Amino acid sequence: MASRFYVTTPIYYINDVPHLGTAYTTIAADVLCRYHRVRGHESRMLTGTDEHGLKIQRAAEARGMAPGVHADEIAAAFRATWPKLGCAPDDFIRTSEPRHKKAVQELWRRIQARGDIYLGHYEGLYCVGCEAYYTEKDLKQPGNVCPLHHRPAESVKEESYFFRLSKYGDALLDYYRRNPTFVQPASRLNEVTSFVREGLQDLSVSRTTFQWGIPVPGDPKHVMYVWFDALANYLTALQEPEDNTRFWPADVHLVGKDILRFHAVYWPAFLLSAGYGEAELPRQVFAHGFLTYSGQKMSKTLRNTISPVEVAEALSEAAAAALPGGAGAAAGAPPVGVDVVRYCLMRAISFGQDGDFSIQDLLARYGSELGNALGNLLNRVLPFADEVPEKGELGPLEEELLAAQRQASAAAATAFDAHQPTRALDAIWTVIAAANLYVDKAAPWVAKKTDPRRLGTIVATLIEQLGAISVMISPVMPEVASRMRDQLGLSPLAPEPGNDQWPVLPAARAPGEKLRKGAPIFPRLEKEKEAELLARFAPPPADAEATKAAPEAKAAPEANGGAGAAAQPARQGKSPVPFDDFARLDLRIGVVTSAERVKKKDRLLDLRVDTGDGAPRRIISGIAASYAPEELVGKRVIVLCNLPPRDFGKGLVSEGMLLTADVEGRVRTITVEDAAPGTPVL
Ligand code: MSP
């Protein structure tokens, strides 16, 4: 029987249209789901809209609309957006649907029957932007200002039902202890654990001062607290219209770091109370970081300016215009703009960390990683043949490429399994680099003149390798994968439960199978088109909200004694770097879990370092002259995590770099005393 995979996105508030931030989570969920489909797992992805609560009621009032009419309109916009970004959710739940309402009321009754809901009075502070209750210490003083929304929280005093959250502190801590990967990245588990350890207060779970919500069973003057209603969607969507409850528990709830607490504390507590056992709690809550756009916080103005769908469409148009023969030539070639946006979001921002998305970066990756590395590989092979040639004996170069494939395939699978699409792509690009290197070394243009049999071997090897690459990139770039497969004469991927199509090694091709050369997938963009894209999607001038946010997130380097203001001369004659460039470095605390010498390379140590990604990353470091391997194990070091992987040869691929200092000729690692693996260094 095929194993199962169930991934969810947060259900999005309908006070906003879909934007780059919400697209990021949805694309990530789609990528993971597509990966599991290729692995032959019965897979399911859920997304939807969170439609109740005061925030939505007010948004509808502001538009002079009934909340239901407003909800229909915005929910339709969300539903229509996801396919335009290549996302194929299996279900889309709206919390205003009868199926949801019925199931949430049932959940309420179950929890009430356990004695965990009681009537009381709530008096305190509430941020409508967060739809969350706060104490004064959570807010900025004076004025009880919400740190996320920059607006004062409102005072609330009303009759309310309470959920006995305080009863579940120990059970939650036990669950976290027994399931250390329940919260990812690992560093975020500390945050959740400390919150629970500080002591949980009972939670107000109903409101009486507005009506836009699900009525409390037996007491309809109360509507349910919107988070009680919303969290339940992950379960209620499996119950109707058809029974999909076999997918429960969810393998991973993807959430932004802003809503981790609701998912890692309240949600499992509700479930425990409703009688779900530990084995029926969600397996993981993965909190990804927040995106900035061209270094700017995504304020409302910016969110509305940068539509990921428009970016994708504009890029597709620019690529079509760059094809030989102009835009018309693209008529038969499906656009790849969407896939490029998906690729950049998954590759540029290390999943789990904050990161930046910009058109400059997208164009750079389009040109180098996609055009020069992947597209060019295909273009270097196809001109040599119209059909798959006969393969002769394999030599050391082919063996080397196969070893690179084996390693990349395993590393990418491990990364996808750990919900690390960025690292999976890093691994896949190592084999793309290896295949390009293979072309350089095997020199088919020479074999063409001197040795047709050898040419056959080289071309067939590359065609098979490209087939494997098409499968591995398909979760992130399904359209590009189809176009590659078409040119390689392969049928489109057709995932089916029980059929694992992940290529450990490339699948063999029968000689004589026809190839179908097509238009370049990533044609080089014209300079004017690039300039047009940059101008069209230039961020608007930073607004007050954005400028306010910048120092909050980025104050640390100056506090560390960094160069600070650009006007100040930088040390050692290095020229000043814009702060945004510095902010792009993914620096993290890592704990060295193993270290060994590299045979025949005296300078190098082969390290495994836990950087909070679920699985330790491999780092090849030139510090063997200064450290014995055993001295390093257990050390807390600082790791630069977003360097492109570096290949030291013989399968030694380094996925990062340790920060070191030269102290009187001896290399010393920079260490810290206590911080969890994955803790960001700012
Ligand atoms: N309705 C709640 C979730 C309920 S789930 C039971 C909610 N909705 S939201 O519309 O505000 O969406 C929040 C989610 O959107 C974030 O958690 C995150 O997944 C995504 N993002 C919104 N802005 C973002 C960025 N700037 N960057 C990355 N993701 C962001 O909270």
XYZ file of N, CA, C and O in Angstrom, residues 68-198:
524
model
N -20.657 38.170 3.931
C -20.764 36.990 3.059
C -20.460 37.333 1.603
O -19.803 36.555 0.898
N -20.912 38.519 1.175
C -20.698 38.917 -0.229
C -19.208 39.207 -0.440
O -18.581 38.762 -1.415
N -18.647 39.933 0.543
C -17.208 40.224 0.494
C -16.424 38.900 0.450
O -15.503 38.729 -0.353
N -16.826 37.959 1.297
C -16.109 36.678 1.396
C -16.151 35.925 0.068
O -15.133 35.392 -0.383
N -17.317 35.905 -0.568
C -17.426 35.178 -1.845
C -16.441 35.741 -2.869
O -15.780 35.002 -3.588
N -16.342 37.070 -2.876
C -15.497 37.698 -3.881
C -14.016 37.379 -3.650
O -13.303 36.943 -4.554
N -13.568 37.560 -2.396
C -12.122 37.391 -2.168
C -11.740 35.905 -2.190
O -10.672 35.540 -2.702
N -12.629 35.064 -1.672
C -12.308 33.623 -1.709
C -12.155 33.177 -3.159
O -11.272 32.374 -3.479
N -12.998 33.711 -4.045
C -12.896 33.336 -5.468
C -11.544 33.783 -6.030
O -10.926 33.066 -6.819
N -11.059 34.954 -5.570
C -9.759 35.437 -6.069
C -8.645 34.493 -5.608
O -7.732 34.167 -6.375
N -8.724 34.039 -4.365
C -7.703 33.091 -3.887
C -7.766 31.791 -4.694
O -6.751 31.300 -5.170
N -8.966 31.273 -4.822
C -9.118 29.989 -5.516
C -8.569 30.079 -6.946
O -7.923 29.158 -7.426
N -8.803 31.227 -7.594
C -8.382 31.360 -8.991
C -6.879 31.597 -9.111
O -6.285 31.329 -10.153
N -6.255 32.099 -8.049
C -4.831 32.443 -8.145
C -3.930 31.207 -8.161
O -2.948 31.152 -8.897
N -4.243 30.223 -7.325
C -3.261 29.134 -7.135
C -2.924 28.381 -8.420
O -1.736 28.146 -8.687
N -3.914 28.024 -9.249
C -3.507 27.351 -10.501
C -2.616 28.238 -11.373
O -1.749 27.734 -12.082
N -2.787 29.561 -11.264
C -1.946 30.452 -12.084
C -0.503 30.432 -11.609
O 0.380 30.964 -12.254
N -0.267 29.894 -10.408
C 1.103 29.777 -9.909
C 1.549 28.313 -9.912
O 2.460 27.915 -9.189
N 0.852 27.531 -10.709
C 1.243 26.123 -10.862
C 0.871 25.261 -9.668
O 1.374 24.144 -9.532
N 0.022 25.768 -8.783
C -0.333 25.001 -7.579
C -1.619 24.213 -7.826
O -2.571 24.748 -8.388
N -1.609 22.980 -7.376
C -2.761 22.113 -7.611
C -3.276 21.536 -6.294
O -3.120 20.344 -6.032
N -3.882 22.391 -5.443
C -4.408 21.828 -4.186
C -5.523 20.828 -4.466
O -6.251 20.969 -5.448
N -5.630 19.829 -3.611
C -6.686 18.830 -3.800
C -8.018 19.333 -3.267
O -9.069 18.823 -3.630
N -7.944 20.294 -2.367
C -9.191 20.807 -1.790
C -8.940 22.268 -1.413
O -7.802 22.669 -1.137
N -10.012 23.017 -1.413
C -9.945 24.433 -1.021
C -11.094 24.622 -0.050
O -12.256 24.509 -0.426
N -10.774 24.875 1.205
C -11.861 24.982 2.190
C -12.118 26.443 2.533
O -11.186 27.228 2.681
N -13.387 26.768 2.625
C -13.782 28.101 3.096
C -14.456 27.876 4.443
O -15.333 27.012 4.568
N -14.073 28.684 5.430
C -14.642 28.414 6.759
C -16.117 28.808 6.841
O -16.779 28.487 7.808
N -16.614 29.486 5.792
C -18.044 29.810 5.800
C -18.882 28.665 5.213
O -20.102 28.760 5.182
N -18.235 27.596 4.771
C -19.002 26.499 4.174
C -19.732 25.692 5.247
O -19.188 25.481 6.346
N -20.927 25.184 4.896
C -21.671 24.370 5.874
C -20.876 23.161 6.377
O -20.936 22.815 7.546
N -20.068 22.532 5.498
C -19.329 21.329 5.933
C -18.386 21.671 7.084
O -18.163 20.875 7.988
N -17.833 22.886 7.023
C -16.881 23.288 8.057
C -17.630 23.628 9.346
O -17.270 23.172 10.429
N -18.698 24.400 9.175
C -19.463 24.852 10.332
C -19.953 23.659 11.163
O -19.785 23.615 12.386
N -20.490 22.686 10.443
C -21.043 21.507 11.111
C -19.938 20.767 11.890
O -20.093 20.409 13.048
N -18.808 20.577 11.250
C -17.735 19.796 11.876
C -17.094 20.559 13.040
O -16.687 19.959 14.043
N -17.015 21.900 12.935
C -16.414 22.667 14.033
C -17.348 22.637 15.250
O -16.904 22.514 16.391
N -18.631 22.727 14.984
C -19.571 22.671 16.118
C -19.481 21.310 16.817
O -19.562 21.214 18.038
N -19.254 20.279 16.018
C -19.105 18.940 16.588
C -17.835 18.873 17.459
O -17.842 18.315 18.553
N -16.754 19.491 16.963
C -15.498 19.516 17.728
C -15.724 20.256 19.053
O -15.266 19.827 20.123
N -16.424 21.352 18.984
C -16.731 22.148 20.189
C -17.478 21.276 21.208
O -17.133 21.227 22.381
N -18.494 20.554 20.686
C -19.290 19.711 21.606
C -18.414 18.659 22.269
O -18.556 18.379 23.454
N -17.502 18.086 21.499
C -16.628 17.038 22.061
C -15.763 17.618 23.172
O -15.574 17.004 24.228
N -15.220 18.797 22.923
C -14.328 19.416 23.910
C -15.136 19.820 25.150
O -14.704 19.639 26.292
N -16.343 20.311 24.885
C -17.215 20.707 26.006
C -17.587 19.480 26.851
O -17.575 19.534 28.077
N -17.847 18.361 26.149
C -18.235 17.134 26.864
C -17.091 16.639 27.751
O -17.322 15.955 28.753
N -15.852 16.995 27.405
C -14.699 16.605 28.244
C -14.546 17.549 29.427
O -13.605 17.408 30.214
N -15.405 18.538 29.512
C -15.332 19.491 30.627
C -14.276 20.558 30.412
O -13.861 21.235 31.360
N -13.823 20.747 29.164
C -12.736 21.697 28.919
C -13.220 23.055 28.423
O -12.400 23.908 28.071
N -14.539 23.254 28.350
C -15.033 24.587 27.973
C -15.965 25.063 29.087
O -16.842 24.308 29.526
N -15.718 26.265 29.568
C -16.574 26.801 30.637
C -16.870 28.271 30.375
O -16.129 28.946 29.656
N -17.945 28.744 30.956
C -18.362 30.135 30.729
C -17.730 31.051 31.770
O -17.672 30.712 32.954
N -17.219 32.200 31.324
C -16.616 33.155 32.254
C -16.717 34.558 31.694
O -17.566 34.825 30.832
N -15.836 35.437 32.172
C -15.774 36.795 31.632
C -14.351 37.072 31.201
O -13.424 36.773 31.938
N -14.196 37.636 30.020
C -12.847 37.994 29.594
C -12.681 39.495 29.725
O -13.560 40.261 29.349
N -11.552 39.881 30.275
C -11.228 41.298 30.296
C -9.759 41.413 29.936
O -8.907 40.813 30.610
N -9.468 42.101 28.856
C -8.060 42.204 28.476
C -7.908 42.878 27.129
O -8.800 43.569 26.659
N -6.744 42.614 26.517
C -6.389 43.333 25.288
C -6.462 42.380 24.102
O -6.126 41.194 24.216
N -6.857 42.927 22.958
C -7.054 42.097 21.767
C -6.573 42.872 20.552
O -6.962 44.027 20.351
N -5.700 42.236 19.749
C -5.304 42.890 18.492
C -6.138 42.279 17.370
O -6.032 41.064 17.114
N -6.927 43.103 16.729
C -7.815 42.587 15.683
C -6.979 42.164 14.469
O -7.304 41.196 13.789
N -5.865 42.866 14.216
C -4.988 42.487 13.106
C -4.500 41.050 13.265
O -4.492 40.271 12.324
N -4.085 40.688 14.477
C -3.593 39.328 14.740
C -4.744 38.394 15.090
O -4.553 37.184 15.136
N -5.888 38.926 15.410
C -6.985 38.153 16.002
C -6.423 37.365 17.195
O -6.578 36.149 17.308
N -5.751 38.101 18.087
C -5.116 37.411 19.214
C -5.231 38.238 20.492
O -5.234 39.472 20.445
N -5.313 37.509 21.614
C -5.369 38.145 22.932
C -3.946 38.403 23.395
O -3.071 37.548 23.230
N -3.721 39.549 23.989
C -2.373 39.872 24.443
C -2.397 40.392 25.876
O -3.426 40.907 26.340
N -1.237 40.256 26.528
C -1.066 40.922 27.813
C -0.187 42.149 27.554
O 0.433 42.254 26.492
N -0.122 43.025 28.580
C 0.643 44.269 28.362
C 2.092 43.977 27.997
O 2.709 44.691 27.212
N 2.646 42.869 28.563
C 4.069 42.633 28.299
C 4.330 42.163 26.862
O 5.437 42.237 26.370
N 3.282 41.672 26.177
C 3.454 41.276 24.771
C 3.476 42.487 23.842
O 3.843 42.377 22.672
N 3.036 43.637 24.351
C 2.808 44.796 23.476
C 3.831 45.881 23.748
O 4.490 45.873 24.793
N 3.953 46.802 22.788
C 4.912 47.891 22.975
C 4.269 48.966 23.841
O 3.113 49.357 23.601
N 5.047 49.429 24.806
C 4.537 50.468 25.711
C 5.258 51.791 25.427
O 6.409 51.767 24.985
N 4.676 52.937 25.652
C 3.301 53.075 26.125
C 2.306 52.851 24.990
O 2.693 52.887 23.819
N 1.090 52.588 25.372
C 0.010 52.574 24.386
C -0.453 51.194 23.961
O -1.323 51.088 23.103
N 0.153 50.113 24.546
C -0.265 48.745 24.182
C -0.292 48.544 22.665
O -1.278 48.084 22.087
N 0.812 48.894 22.023
C 0.852 48.847 20.556
C 1.297 47.457 20.081
O 2.298 46.914 20.574
N 0.558 46.897 19.141
C 0.906 45.574 18.613
C 2.198 45.699 17.805
O 2.276 46.514 16.883
N 3.207 44.860 18.112
C 4.477 44.987 17.389
C 4.357 44.611 15.916
O 5.175 45.020 15.110
N 3.340 43.823 15.556
C 3.201 43.440 14.151
C 2.382 44.452 13.357
O 2.666 44.736 12.211
N 1.336 44.956 13.993
C 0.421 45.818 13.239
C 0.606 47.312 13.523
O -0.070 48.138 12.909
N 1.473 47.634 14.499
C 1.759 49.034 14.825
C 0.498 49.808 15.189
O 0.372 50.985 14.889
N -0.464 49.103 15.754
C -1.698 49.774 16.190
C -2.003 49.326 17.612
O -1.681 48.182 17.979
N -2.642 50.205 18.419
C -2.936 49.801 19.792
C -3.912 48.623 19.816
O -4.847 48.575 19.014
N -3.662 47.684 20.717
C -4.627 46.595 20.903
C -5.877 47.191 21.553
O -5.812 48.215 22.241
N -7.021 46.550 21.324
C -8.282 47.081 21.855
C -8.601 46.412 23.193
O -8.275 45.241 23.392
N -9.267 47.175 24.080
C -9.697 46.565 25.352
C -10.998 45.812 25.110
O -11.893 46.315 24.442
N -11.046 44.622 25.651
C -12.244 43.796 25.499
C -12.730 43.422 26.883
O -11.926 43.082 27.754
N -14.033 43.517 27.085
C -14.595 43.090 28.360
C -15.943 42.485 28.040
O -16.855 43.204 27.621
N -16.039 41.180 28.131
C -17.320 40.560 27.772
C -17.413 39.141 28.307
O -16.409 38.537 28.685
N -18.644 38.660 28.297
C -18.850 37.248 28.659
C -18.174 36.400 27.590
O -18.222 36.741 26.402
N -17.538 35.322 28.029
C -16.828 34.512 27.040
C -16.727 33.071 27.526
O -16.643 32.816 28.732
N -16.743 32.157 26.576
C -16.390 30.780 26.930
C -14.872 30.671 26.923
O -14.199 31.324 26.116
N -14.371 29.835 27.827
C -12.928 29.612 27.909
C -12.612 28.146 27.642
O -13.381 27.259 28.023
N -11.466 27.934 27.013
C -10.940 26.572 26.848
C -9.857 26.368 27.906
O -9.004 27.238 28.109
N -9.885 25.185 28.569
C -8.928 24.931 29.649
C -7.539 24.596 29.085
O -7.058 23.468 29.192
N -6.921 25.592 28.496
C -5.592 25.390 27.914
C -4.575 25.053 29.005
O -3.656 24.246 28.804
N -4.773 25.654 30.175
C -3.804 25.480 31.272
C -3.628 24.000 31.635
O -2.580 23.594 32.104
N -4.659 23.202 31.354
C -4.610 21.783 31.714
C -3.636 21.006 30.821
O -3.229 19.904 31.161
N -3.278 21.554 29.665
C -2.547 20.758 28.671
C -1.047 21.065 28.576
O -0.358 20.498 27.732
N -0.548 21.926 29.474
C 0.867 22.296 29.402
C 1.787 21.077 29.456
O 2.659 20.894 28.592
N 1.579 20.211 30.449
C 2.490 19.066 30.599
C 2.383 18.112 29.416
O 3.384 17.598 28.917
N 1.141 17.879 28.979
C 0.956 16.951 27.847
C 1.654 17.500 26.599
O 2.282 16.740 25.844
N 1.586 18.812 26.409
C 2.252 19.400 25.235
C 3.764 19.258 25.354
O 4.441 18.847 24.403
N 4.288 19.547 26.557
C 5.747 19.434 26.732
C 6.196 17.998 26.502
O 7.235 17.750 25.884
N 5.398 17.030 26.986
C 5.732 15.618 26.733
C 5.758 15.335 25.242
O 6.643 14.654 24.741
N 4.762 15.864 24.549
C 4.679 15.609 23.106
C 5.891 16.206 22.380
O 6.493 15.570 21.524
N 6.270 17.417 22.776
C 7.435 18.044 22.130
C 8.694 17.204 22.410
O 9.542 17.036 21.543
N 8.793 16.714 23.666
C 9.993 15.952 24.034
C 10.073 14.656 23.226
O 11.119 14.273 22.730
N 8.931 14.010 23.113
C 8.939 12.726 22.397
C 9.018 12.910 20.881
O 9.342 11.977 20.171
N 8.691 14.084 20.407
C 8.677 14.337 18.946
C 9.475 15.592 18.638
O 8.924 16.639 18.306
N 10.807 15.457 18.753
C 11.633 16.667 18.651
C 11.553 17.367 17.301
O 11.958 18.514 17.187
N 11.015 16.705 16.284
C 10.888 17.413 15.004
C 9.464 17.945 14.797
O 9.114 18.358 13.689
N 8.673 17.935 15.863
C 7.296 18.447 15.721
C 7.309 19.895 15.252
O 6.512 20.290 14.407
N 8.208 20.687 15.812
C 8.323 22.072 15.343
C 9.630 22.215 14.580
O 10.679 21.825 15.070
N 9.558 22.710 13.389
C 10.743 22.957 12.570
C 10.725 24.402 12.110
O 9.637 24.948 11.903
N 11.842 25.042 11.871
C 13.184 24.619 12.199
C 13.355 24.440 13.718
O 12.603 25.033 14.499
N 14.361 23.636 14.085
C 14.529 23.240 15.477
C 14.582 24.442 16.419
O 14.065 24.390 17.534
N 15.191 25.535 15.945
C 15.340 26.682 16.839
C 13.975 27.198 17.298
O 13.848 27.763 18.379
N 12.967 27.003 16.480
C 11.642 27.519 16.839
C 10.981 26.683 17.931
O 10.061 27.143 18.597
N 11.444 25.432 18.066
C 10.865 24.600 19.129
C 11.163 25.216 20.496
O 10.319 25.199 21.393
N 12.356 25.782 20.643
C 12.712 26.402 21.928
C 11.733 27.502 22.277
O 11.310 27.650 23.411
N 11.398 28.276 21.248
C 10.479 29.392 21.434
C 9.127 28.884 21.950
O 8.580 29.401 22.920
N 8.659 27.799 21.334
C 7.351 27.256 21.705
C 7.429 26.635 23.101
O 6.563 26.849 23.959
N 8.511 25.879 23.327
C 8.655 25.210 24.627
C 8.713 26.244 25.747
O 8.047 26.077 26.777
N 9.481 27.314 25.550
C 9.557 28.295 26.642
C 8.191 28.927 26.883
O 7.816 29.175 28.021
N 7.447 29.169 25.813
C 6.119 29.759 25.987
C 5.245 28.836 26.850
O 4.573 29.290 27.780
N 5.298 27.545 26.575
C 4.450 26.610 27.341
C 4.975 26.497 28.775
O 4.194 26.479 29.734
N 6.309 26.453 28.923
C 6.900 26.324 30.267
C 6.550 27.498 31.168
O 6.432 27.342 32.379
N 6.405 28.667 30.567
C 6.059 29.844 31.382
C 4.689 29.716 32.019
O 4.327 30.469 32.910
